[in-house]
XYZ file of C-alpha atoms in Angstrom:
541
model
C 92.411 244.472 137.830
C 95.492 245.053 135.377
C 94.500 243.913 131.573
C 97.741 241.630 130.667
C 99.827 242.650 127.245
C 100.532 240.378 125.131
C 104.249 239.985 125.019
C 104.630 238.259 121.428
C 102.388 241.246 120.466
C 104.675 243.829 121.681
C 107.612 241.856 120.620
C 105.804 242.003 116.517
C 104.728 246.048 117.233
C 108.765 246.880 118.406
C 108.976 245.584 114.166
C 107.348 247.720 112.849
C 108.068 250.216 110.413
C 107.535 253.482 112.394
C 106.632 257.060 111.232
C 104.510 257.324 108.224
C 105.220 253.928 106.648
C 103.463 251.716 109.007
C 100.652 252.931 107.136
C 102.008 250.514 104.318
C 102.578 247.397 106.281
C 100.501 244.542 107.646
C 100.284 246.099 111.113
C 98.789 244.555 113.804
C 97.785 247.666 115.597
C 93.908 248.636 115.014
C 94.297 252.056 115.557
C 97.062 251.765 112.125
C 94.600 249.469 110.462
C 91.217 251.727 111.200
C 93.380 254.333 109.475
C 94.549 252.251 106.825
C 90.667 251.534 106.386
C 89.709 255.773 106.088
C 92.749 256.473 103.367
C 91.946 254.118 101.458
C 87.859 254.356 101.599
C 88.571 257.702 101.004
C 90.884 257.250 97.757
C 88.041 255.364 96.987
C 85.459 257.692 97.064
C 87.562 259.767 95.090
C 87.695 257.765 92.022
C 83.619 256.948 93.085
C 82.636 260.911 92.753
C 84.832 261.101 89.973
C 82.139 258.792 88.198
C 79.710 259.985 89.573
C 80.640 264.113 88.215
C 80.704 262.289 84.665
C 77.300 260.659 84.728
C 76.121 264.292 85.775
C 77.931 265.275 82.938
C 76.291 263.003 80.786
C 72.986 263.398 82.348
C 72.761 267.938 81.663
C 71.430 267.021 78.130
C 69.168 264.729 76.446
C 71.023 263.133 74.360
C 73.843 260.228 75.101
C 76.680 262.667 73.452
C 79.000 262.814 76.580
C 80.177 259.153 76.380
C 78.519 255.994 74.330
C 75.194 254.027 76.159
C 77.422 251.007 76.903
C 79.689 253.029 78.236
C 77.826 255.470 80.254
C 76.338 251.586 81.575
C 79.458 250.470 83.135
C 79.996 254.140 84.608
C 77.288 253.538 86.790
C 77.706 250.010 87.614
C 81.214 251.035 88.950
C 80.697 254.048 90.931
C 77.322 252.136 92.379
C 80.053 249.411 93.505
C 82.810 251.190 94.294
C 80.775 253.523 96.641
C 78.710 251.098 98.520
C 81.498 247.914 98.777
C 85.014 249.975 98.140
C 83.469 253.703 100.468
C 81.238 253.086 102.916
C 80.534 249.650 104.426
C 84.693 249.565 104.876
C 85.055 253.392 106.163
C 81.820 253.097 108.711
C 82.503 249.575 109.764
C 86.472 249.399 109.447
C 87.829 252.107 109.695
C 86.149 253.854 112.517
C 85.262 250.353 114.077
C 88.887 249.191 114.592
C 89.713 252.578 115.980
C 87.570 252.610 118.636
C 85.803 249.800 119.843
C 89.098 248.112 121.485
C 88.813 251.367 123.144
C 85.183 251.487 124.470
C 85.023 247.977 125.585
C 88.772 248.260 127.003
C 90.803 246.460 125.299
C 94.677 246.269 123.951
C 93.590 245.090 120.432
C 91.010 243.278 118.304
C 90.017 239.807 119.341
C 92.032 238.229 116.021
C 94.868 241.158 115.494
C 96.484 239.073 112.351
C 92.693 238.394 110.797
C 91.755 242.354 111.164
C 95.177 242.804 109.308
C 93.871 240.177 106.889
C 90.742 242.116 106.532
C 92.616 245.115 105.423
C 94.958 243.580 102.997
C 91.938 242.002 100.450
C 90.494 245.628 99.963
C 93.201 247.009 98.178
C 93.212 244.685 95.490
C 89.571 243.839 95.586
C 89.631 247.645 94.207
C 92.643 247.902 91.905
C 90.779 244.898 90.591
C 87.004 246.189 90.396
C 88.801 249.762 88.922
C 91.057 247.794 86.577
C 87.777 245.975 85.168
C 86.772 249.003 83.739
C 90.063 249.341 81.013
C 88.916 245.089 79.948
C 87.399 244.901 76.836
C 84.466 244.382 77.816
C 83.385 245.868 81.518
C 80.480 245.203 83.937
C 77.722 246.691 82.409
C 75.234 245.379 84.246
C 74.601 248.072 87.939
C 75.833 246.727 91.047
C 72.781 244.446 90.791
C 73.963 242.030 88.234
C 70.431 241.271 87.327
C 70.362 238.323 84.935
C 69.902 238.044 81.990
C 72.037 241.389 81.589
C 74.678 240.207 83.947
C 74.610 236.803 81.961
C 74.206 238.590 78.257
C 76.859 241.299 78.609
C 80.199 241.123 78.108
C 81.919 237.910 80.654
C 85.174 239.343 81.323
C 84.704 242.314 83.141
C 81.277 240.512 84.667
C 83.663 237.739 86.291
C 86.269 239.736 87.686
C 83.119 242.291 88.942
C 82.111 239.331 90.414
C 85.134 238.029 91.620
C 86.051 241.400 93.534
C 82.727 241.814 95.364
C 83.403 237.837 96.632
C 87.018 239.150 98.058
C 85.037 242.477 99.425
C 82.390 240.287 101.056
C 84.651 238.085 102.475
C 86.388 240.992 104.388
C 83.605 242.200 105.735
C 82.768 238.523 107.340
C 86.116 238.568 108.791
C 85.604 241.839 110.095
C 82.103 241.200 111.378
C 83.235 238.119 113.103
C 86.217 239.913 114.593
C 83.730 242.951 115.539
C 81.859 240.005 117.810
C 84.061 238.416 119.492
C 85.748 241.406 120.576
C 82.448 243.197 121.911
C 81.485 240.264 123.641
C 85.136 238.269 124.855
C 87.164 241.623 125.029
C 85.214 243.967 128.188
C 87.299 244.905 130.396
C 86.222 243.152 133.933
C 83.637 245.203 135.694
C 82.182 246.579 132.537
C 78.579 245.349 131.473
C 76.901 245.293 128.449
C 74.128 248.442 129.446
C 77.229 250.552 130.051
C 78.826 250.539 126.770
C 79.038 253.179 124.571
C 76.090 253.342 121.436
C 78.834 252.782 118.700
C 79.479 248.870 120.540
C 75.550 248.023 120.439
C 75.444 249.818 116.571
C 78.996 246.842 115.445
C 77.732 244.619 116.849
C 74.288 244.654 115.519
C 75.479 245.874 112.363
C 77.875 242.660 112.861
C 75.608 239.607 113.232
C 74.044 241.586 109.681
C 77.431 241.280 107.975
C 77.687 237.366 109.310
C 74.166 235.878 108.913
C 73.598 237.729 105.188
C 76.635 238.717 103.486
C 77.485 234.433 102.577
C 73.808 234.875 100.747
C 75.339 237.330 98.769
C 78.681 235.172 98.553
C 76.694 232.279 97.098
C 74.511 233.818 94.366
C 77.597 235.613 92.946
C 78.901 232.207 92.867
C 76.109 230.885 91.239
C 75.626 233.488 88.382
C 79.525 232.971 87.646
C 78.917 229.653 87.123
C 75.639 230.922 84.797
C 78.268 232.822 82.826
C 81.116 230.178 82.700
C 80.102 226.652 82.329
C 76.599 227.779 81.051
C 74.391 226.399 83.697
C 70.814 227.276 83.626
C 70.475 228.769 87.954
C 69.103 232.591 86.787
C 69.317 232.360 83.038
C 65.855 231.920 81.772
C 66.516 229.861 78.523
C 68.009 227.310 80.264
C 64.757 226.898 82.757
C 66.516 229.393 86.000
C 64.313 231.828 87.516
C 65.950 235.554 87.650
C 63.036 236.310 90.239
C 64.785 234.229 92.474
C 68.361 235.668 91.671
C 66.276 238.788 93.233
C 65.467 237.433 96.261
C 68.522 236.106 96.931
C 70.091 239.773 95.852
C 68.011 241.766 98.138
C 68.557 239.341 101.142
C 71.849 240.858 101.209
C 71.334 243.550 100.146
C 68.412 245.192 101.998
C 69.999 244.280 105.175
C 73.561 245.859 103.561
C 71.749 249.260 104.033
C 72.095 249.073 107.307
C 74.820 247.846 107.282
C 75.890 251.184 106.418
C 73.318 253.516 108.188
C 73.571 251.502 111.866
C 77.148 252.064 112.087
C 76.105 256.215 111.422
C 73.598 256.114 114.271
C 76.125 255.205 116.864
C 78.317 257.454 115.702
C 76.534 260.197 115.834
C 75.069 259.293 119.334
C 78.289 258.890 120.680
C 79.124 262.583 118.692
C 76.167 264.438 119.881
C 76.232 264.225 123.423
C 79.581 265.391 123.206
C 79.091 269.275 121.338
C 75.966 269.378 123.332
C 77.660 268.649 126.567
C 74.413 266.059 128.068
C 73.146 262.337 128.110
C 72.723 260.831 125.678
C 68.469 260.598 125.859
C 66.888 256.645 126.114
C 70.114 254.364 126.046
C 68.287 251.363 126.686
C 65.689 252.039 124.458
C 68.455 253.526 121.776
C 69.966 249.578 122.194
C 66.591 247.434 121.920
C 65.746 249.867 118.528
C 69.343 248.902 116.987
C 68.155 245.458 117.725
C 65.050 245.532 115.868
C 66.417 247.029 113.402
C 68.434 243.984 112.560
C 65.665 241.675 112.820
C 63.234 243.602 110.785
C 66.086 244.411 108.252
C 66.204 240.856 107.900
C 62.287 240.208 106.581
C 61.892 243.397 104.391
C 63.851 242.669 101.444
C 61.157 241.848 99.357
C 59.958 245.640 99.085
C 62.054 245.937 96.435
C 59.720 243.720 94.401
C 56.938 244.813 94.124
C 56.449 244.391 90.507
C 58.361 240.840 90.165
C 54.636 239.082 89.881
C 55.223 239.197 94.174
C 51.393 237.784 95.483
C 49.372 239.587 97.195
C 50.238 237.854 100.133
C 53.437 238.688 99.424
C 53.317 241.824 99.026
C 51.195 242.530 102.493
C 53.630 240.986 104.408
C 56.750 242.932 103.088
C 54.519 246.364 103.265
C 53.668 245.941 106.662
C 57.165 244.791 107.783
C 58.748 247.972 105.800
C 56.544 250.038 107.962
C 57.440 248.943 111.542
C 60.834 249.251 110.797
C 60.346 252.711 110.661
C 59.201 252.661 114.326
C 62.981 251.807 115.793
C 64.289 254.578 113.285
C 61.659 257.263 114.563
C 62.544 256.382 118.462
C 66.036 256.941 117.348
C 65.497 260.384 115.712
C 63.656 261.784 118.511
C 66.657 259.991 121.112
C 68.399 262.284 118.944
C 66.566 265.341 119.255
C 65.771 265.315 122.933
C 69.738 265.115 123.649
C 69.553 268.354 121.673
C 67.119 269.858 123.380
C 68.176 272.376 126.121
C 72.037 271.475 125.204
C 74.771 273.617 125.347
C 75.441 273.033 121.776
C 78.728 273.758 120.055
C 78.104 275.084 116.493
C 81.463 273.044 115.164
C 81.974 271.191 112.140
C 81.330 267.794 113.517
C 77.792 269.054 115.384
C 77.033 270.631 111.633
C 77.677 267.116 109.648
C 75.352 265.503 112.530
C 72.170 267.423 112.070
C 72.757 267.504 108.775
C 72.798 263.767 108.804
C 69.227 264.126 111.303
C 67.947 266.780 108.637
C 68.922 264.614 105.000
C 68.109 260.938 107.125
C 64.671 261.916 107.766
C 63.773 262.753 104.793
C 64.932 259.898 103.113
C 63.223 258.386 105.591
C 59.996 259.533 104.820
C 60.415 258.727 101.216
C 61.209 255.017 102.620
C 58.181 254.903 103.709
C 56.233 256.521 100.807
C 58.248 253.490 98.940
C 56.660 250.944 100.835
C 53.336 251.063 99.945
C 53.058 249.295 96.679
C 50.754 250.964 94.657
C 53.721 253.849 95.117
C 56.368 251.738 94.630
C 55.045 250.452 91.238
C 54.089 254.000 90.299
C 57.844 255.256 90.582
C 59.687 251.805 91.074
C 63.113 252.053 88.438
C 63.620 255.937 88.637
C 64.823 258.836 89.955
C 62.685 258.709 92.935
C 64.501 255.122 94.190
C 67.871 256.921 93.179
C 66.878 260.395 95.139
C 65.572 258.361 97.948
C 68.302 255.614 98.531
C 71.205 259.029 97.943
C 69.852 260.861 100.874
C 69.869 257.802 102.993
C 73.524 256.562 101.622
C 74.777 259.993 101.251
C 72.494 262.421 103.183
C 73.044 259.977 106.124
C 75.895 257.810 106.213
C 78.769 259.678 104.506
C 77.485 263.391 106.026
C 77.892 261.263 109.945
C 81.814 259.521 107.835
C 82.849 263.623 107.888
C 81.354 264.467 111.152
C 83.042 262.195 112.751
C 86.364 262.808 111.094
C 86.381 266.249 112.185
C 85.532 265.156 115.709
C 87.915 262.178 116.250
C 90.433 263.866 113.785
C 92.011 265.318 117.243
C 91.988 261.832 118.435
C 94.311 260.460 115.997
C 96.437 262.963 115.033
C 97.052 265.328 118.033
C 95.480 268.179 115.623
C 92.997 270.110 115.376
C 90.872 271.137 112.442
C 90.864 274.222 111.360
C 86.830 275.136 112.172
C 86.361 277.969 109.400
C 87.282 275.522 106.416
C 84.824 272.593 108.369
C 81.856 275.337 108.500
C 82.730 275.780 104.568
C 83.060 272.339 103.973
C 79.957 271.453 105.669
C 78.010 273.963 103.414
C 79.027 273.486 100.347
C 78.597 269.805 100.760
C 75.033 270.489 102.663
C 73.604 272.932 99.440
C 75.068 270.393 97.130
C 73.814 267.389 98.204
C 69.964 269.086 98.458
C 70.183 270.525 94.943
C 70.947 267.380 93.848
C 69.071 264.716 95.120
C 65.911 266.962 95.904
C 65.076 267.355 92.001
C 64.490 263.938 91.206
C 62.070 262.674 93.650
C 60.294 265.495 90.546
C 61.562 263.780 88.400
C 60.998 260.737 89.191
C 57.254 261.766 90.126
C 57.245 262.472 86.548
C 58.207 259.842 85.032
C 61.933 259.478 84.113
C 63.511 256.180 84.569
C 67.056 255.376 86.430
C 69.866 254.186 84.893
C 69.036 255.064 81.293
C 71.698 257.987 78.993
C 69.288 259.261 77.410
C 65.947 261.038 78.375
C 63.032 263.095 77.400
C 63.594 266.757 76.792
C 61.061 268.213 78.748
C 62.887 266.987 81.998
C 66.842 268.717 80.856
C 66.026 271.715 82.940
C 65.789 269.643 86.626
C 68.349 268.036 85.557
C 70.871 271.079 85.145
C 70.001 271.659 88.343
C 70.667 268.434 89.811
C 74.017 268.257 87.761
C 75.051 271.698 89.613
C 74.461 270.458 92.641
C 77.246 267.614 92.239
C 80.015 270.518 90.639
C 78.615 271.736 94.921
C 78.920 268.162 96.212
C 82.963 268.257 94.174
C 83.816 271.453 94.823
C 83.300 270.923 98.697
C 86.262 268.226 98.577
C 88.459 270.848 97.600
C 88.101 273.118 101.121
C 87.959 269.786 103.492
C 91.355 268.446 101.386
C 93.356 271.996 102.286
C 92.356 271.448 105.914
C 93.329 267.824 106.588
C 96.755 268.789 104.893
C 97.195 271.745 106.731
C 96.314 270.512 110.103
C 98.221 267.901 109.447
C 101.238 269.964 109.218
C 100.668 273.399 111.362
C 97.410 272.541 112.886
C 96.878 273.823 116.611
C 97.582 271.123 119.030
C 94.408 269.615 119.970
C 95.560 267.978 123.755
C 94.849 265.341 124.811
C 90.971 266.133 125.349
C 90.040 269.107 123.313
C 85.983 268.102 123.417
C 86.559 267.211 127.429
C 83.965 263.972 126.648
C 84.391 260.695 129.225
C 84.190 258.348 126.263
C 86.940 255.793 127.275
C 88.990 256.925 124.024
C 89.576 260.724 125.051
C 90.824 259.247 128.270
C 94.423 258.362 127.483
C 97.192 260.577 125.392
C 96.192 261.660 121.753
C 97.651 260.164 119.789
C 97.168 257.106 122.581
C 100.406 254.399 122.256
C 100.803 251.057 121.070
C 99.106 249.527 123.374
C 95.988 252.516 124.554
C 97.206 252.991 127.622
C 99.924 253.399 129.840
C 98.639 251.639 132.835
C 94.960 250.062 133.178
C 92.252 250.636 131.153
C 89.621 253.451 132.667
C 86.361 251.460 133.725
C 84.269 253.839 132.698
C 79.995 252.903 133.390
C 78.746 256.277 132.376
C 80.227 257.211 128.572
C 77.769 260.215 128.668
C 77.606 261.503 131.883
C 78.032 265.013 131.386
C 76.467 266.962 134.069
C 77.916 264.932 136.543
C 81.668 264.957 138.069
C 84.228 263.807 135.884
C 85.627 261.626 139.489
C 82.689 260.075 139.280
C 83.691 258.173 136.463
C 85.776 254.694 137.842
């Protein structure tokens, strides 16, 4: 059966700018939108990384001598907000999701192309508004969690701009989530069954369910918070009878699933990369699918483990401790499946594989500390210390960001038709891996010994370890240089990749590189075994 081509869409595409100008247009092509997400996200990553460098420079000495205390709080707030809402979430969901999902389901585009474009174009003005808020007198300085009463008592103008920006970014996520669910469920090629989809489709389906279910809760919470700030209502203001703990419950009902909104797509991406570069089928496909859905369900019922020091009653502590321990089970299943996929494979030592293996190492370490934090006595001891900072960054940077880079190295030939330089890619990995672990591993010791997070001044006994951490942050900043050089040189003079340089079997590689506007010249291929390595390619339909 031939998939029909929408003549109106084809007409619209023919009127779009060509060449590099199309990336600055209101394009309806899912591939263009995916690249727009990626480039925009990376630009904000550079801004967020610059702010992180400023934080580590401040923390290289015990006294607040690099920036004033209120400026430190503003920088800390912007860094966390940018990295989560403008870098990780848009890239692992919007960038790779938009580019890959239509290929994987055999569609010409996303279910709602215009909504898809709107979802992206909400991001640049929201991000610029957020960054501009720093230059407003009284910028937001309550952290990315915006806990009241701090967010109510700090200057109003910056906090309101922060809330408006996050609301717009949340709307973008909801639009994208609805689009992904509709595309995966309703636009599959005839004959393609759900249990034949590449694993990234399942990861994005689970992620999109979390987005649609939890993001409106954050939106409602921030609207109520804005009423407290502007109209002096008493939803969360304790002076007027409000309850700050209710804010925490509502905030973490979104923000803990937000961890999986960042991590689940990374799980899907690494599950696409490992089989290709190990030349082996993905081990335990069915268990991987059910573990993703298990994480979705359990991810919605573990939020209060962030609140063990907030006066939670013993029964609640017990429930959320058990629920958090249970969520380690499906995550552990995925880890063993990745290791089993690598075991005995013909492993290629290239940049994509190295970053994927680095992800596995970092994420397992972050998962172990996460299980430790789920235990009430331990959590009370290290709550709001640098142990939590280290754990969080091992999950979201050591996990998700490593996979973002792995995915860029893997799919760059698909997008551009050019190969990235492997020597520069391996150098990028080595500096990033060493710098990351040098930066965040020592912070576990700092937290265990009582150094509080989110403060610019600390006990002088922690100075040497903080200097080691700041040295690691410097290496992470330096690691961006070979990556940028690699991308620009490869775009200009890179080796031609051909249509399928990895000899992969998933559908995006079964068309030209770069792909045509409608993804395939003729009928979309029916790939029933996307990980059928070891079998003849002719067996693929």
